[in-house]
């Protein structure tokens, strides 16, 4: 694998691990990301960069934030990633 492909693979794997962690512990994505990062000594900023590059995970997080009323619903509402 080329370096860029390897980094993308690692990022995708990490996001899948976070998603499984959230489901296993019954956590919302927002809380799960913070808990996973704390438990595994990962900087939240690193995960934020990975999320920005993954449109599916970004959409899931955006949807959750709208459902929890963290951001307004609609086109103009964006998470501060």
PDB file of C-alpha atoms in Angstrom:
ATOM      1  CA  UNK A   1       0.000   0.000   0.000  1.00  0.00           C
ATOM      2  CA  UNK A   2       1.116   3.534  -0.708  1.00  0.00           C
ATOM      3  CA  UNK A   3       1.620   5.740   2.342  1.00  0.00           C
ATOM      4  CA  UNK A   4      -1.569   7.737   1.679  1.00  0.00           C
ATOM      5  CA  UNK A   5      -3.625   4.548   1.242  1.00  0.00           C
ATOM      6  CA  UNK A   6      -2.139   3.123   4.445  1.00  0.00           C
ATOM      7  CA  UNK A   7      -3.069   6.256   6.413  1.00  0.00           C
ATOM      8  CA  UNK A   8      -6.632   6.130   5.023  1.00  0.00           C
ATOM      9  CA  UNK A   9      -6.883   2.439   5.954  1.00  0.00           C
ATOM     10  CA  UNK A  10      -5.692   3.085   9.512  1.00  0.00           C
ATOM     11  CA  UNK A  11      -8.146   5.990   9.820  1.00  0.00           C
ATOM     12  CA  UNK A  12     -11.061   3.901   8.585  1.00  0.00           C
ATOM     13  CA  UNK A  13     -10.130   1.104  10.959  1.00  0.00           C
ATOM     14  CA  UNK A  14      -9.971   3.508  13.898  1.00  0.00           C
ATOM     15  CA  UNK A  15     -13.394   4.967  13.087  1.00  0.00           C
ATOM     16  CA  UNK A  16     -14.853   1.448  12.882  1.00  0.00           C
ATOM     17  CA  UNK A  17     -13.347   0.646  16.286  1.00  0.00           C
ATOM     18  CA  UNK A  18     -14.889   3.807  17.718  1.00  0.00           C
ATOM     19  CA  UNK A  19     -18.273   2.934  16.222  1.00  0.00           C
ATOM     20  CA  UNK A  20     -18.129  -0.575  17.733  1.00  0.00           C
ATOM     21  CA  UNK A  21     -17.034   0.908  21.068  1.00  0.00           C
ATOM     22  CA  UNK A  22     -20.065   3.228  21.053  1.00  0.00           C
ATOM     23  CA  UNK A  23     -22.460   0.381  20.314  1.00  0.00           C
ATOM     24  CA  UNK A  24     -20.884  -1.933  22.886  1.00  0.00           C
ATOM     25  CA  UNK A  25     -21.116   0.658  25.657  1.00  0.00           C
ATOM     26  CA  UNK A  26     -24.421   2.208  24.569  1.00  0.00           C
ATOM     27  CA  UNK A  27     -22.859   5.614  23.980  1.00  0.00           C
ATOM     28  CA  UNK A  28     -23.755   8.368  21.567  1.00  0.00           C
ATOM     29  CA  UNK A  29     -20.988   8.993  19.033  1.00  0.00           C
ATOM     30  CA  UNK A  30     -19.988  12.282  20.624  1.00  0.00           C
ATOM     31  CA  UNK A  31     -19.533  10.760  24.083  1.00  0.00           C
ATOM     32  CA  UNK A  32     -18.064   7.573  22.644  1.00  0.00           C
ATOM     33  CA  UNK A  33     -15.374   9.410  20.710  1.00  0.00           C
ATOM     34  CA  UNK A  34     -14.227  11.232  23.830  1.00  0.00           C
ATOM     35  CA  UNK A  35     -14.327   8.065  25.960  1.00  0.00           C
ATOM     36  CA  UNK A  36     -12.482   5.979  23.348  1.00  0.00           C
ATOM     37  CA  UNK A  37      -9.797   8.629  22.933  1.00  0.00           C
ATOM     38  CA  UNK A  38      -9.321   8.954  26.692  1.00  0.00           C
ATOM     39  CA  UNK A  39      -9.184   5.183  27.196  1.00  0.00           C
ATOM     40  CA  UNK A  40      -6.665   4.699  24.373  1.00  0.00           C
ATOM     41  CA  UNK A  41      -4.574   7.872  24.867  1.00  0.00           C
ATOM     42  CA  UNK A  42      -5.495   9.272  21.454  1.00  0.00           C
ATOM     43  CA  UNK A  43      -5.657  13.002  20.819  1.00  0.00           C
ATOM     44  CA  UNK A  44      -9.226  14.003  19.970  1.00  0.00           C
ATOM     45  CA  UNK A  45      -7.877  16.315  17.265  1.00  0.00           C
ATOM     46  CA  UNK A  46      -6.498  13.291  15.397  1.00  0.00           C
ATOM     47  CA  UNK A  47      -9.914  11.648  15.373  1.00  0.00           C
ATOM     48  CA  UNK A  48     -11.547  14.948  14.358  1.00  0.00           C
ATOM     49  CA  UNK A  49      -9.251  15.079  11.306  1.00  0.00           C
ATOM     50  CA  UNK A  50     -10.215  11.503  10.407  1.00  0.00           C
ATOM     51  CA  UNK A  51     -13.918  12.268  10.788  1.00  0.00           C
ATOM     52  CA  UNK A  52     -13.600  15.294   8.487  1.00  0.00           C
ATOM     53  CA  UNK A  53     -12.245  12.991   5.776  1.00  0.00           C
ATOM     54  CA  UNK A  54     -15.002  10.383   6.163  1.00  0.00           C
ATOM     55  CA  UNK A  55     -18.338  11.652   4.790  1.00  0.00           C
ATOM     56  CA  UNK A  56     -20.321   8.708   6.182  1.00  0.00           C
ATOM     57  CA  UNK A  57     -19.071   9.107   9.746  1.00  0.00           C
ATOM     58  CA  UNK A  58     -19.464  12.883   9.452  1.00  0.00           C
ATOM     59  CA  UNK A  59     -23.093  12.422   8.391  1.00  0.00           C
ATOM     60  CA  UNK A  60     -23.771  10.067  11.315  1.00  0.00           C
ATOM     61  CA  UNK A  61     -22.242  12.519  13.755  1.00  0.00           C
ATOM     62  CA  UNK A  62     -24.108  15.456  12.199  1.00  0.00           C
ATOM     63  CA  UNK A  63     -27.408  13.555  12.389  1.00  0.00           C
ATOM     64  CA  UNK A  64     -26.796  12.674  16.024  1.00  0.00           C
ATOM     65  CA  UNK A  65     -25.931  16.282  16.894  1.00  0.00           C
ATOM     66  CA  UNK A  66     -29.154  17.468  15.241  1.00  0.00           C
ATOM     67  CA  UNK A  67     -31.246  14.836  17.070  1.00  0.00           C
ATOM     68  CA  UNK A  68     -29.702  15.889  20.390  1.00  0.00           C
ATOM     69  CA  UNK A  69     -30.266  19.558  19.507  1.00  0.00           C
ATOM     70  CA  UNK A  70     -26.537  20.348  19.673  1.00  0.00           C
ATOM     71  CA  UNK A  71     -26.827  22.051  16.284  1.00  0.00           C
ATOM     72  CA  UNK A  72     -29.816  23.375  14.352  1.00  0.00           C
ATOM     73  CA  UNK A  73     -31.336  21.095  11.771  1.00  0.00           C
ATOM     74  CA  UNK A  74     -30.966  22.122   8.173  1.00  0.00           C
ATOM     75  CA  UNK A  75     -28.513  22.915   5.463  1.00  0.00           C
ATOM     76  CA  UNK A  76     -26.609  25.672   7.213  1.00  0.00           C
ATOM     77  CA  UNK A  77     -25.951  23.722  10.391  1.00  0.00           C
ATOM     78  CA  UNK A  78     -22.457  22.255  10.690  1.00  0.00           C
ATOM     79  CA  UNK A  79     -20.513  20.652  13.462  1.00  0.00           C
ATOM     80  CA  UNK A  80     -17.420  22.584  14.501  1.00  0.00           C
ATOM     81  CA  UNK A  81     -14.918  19.912  13.431  1.00  0.00           C
TER      82      UNK A  81
END
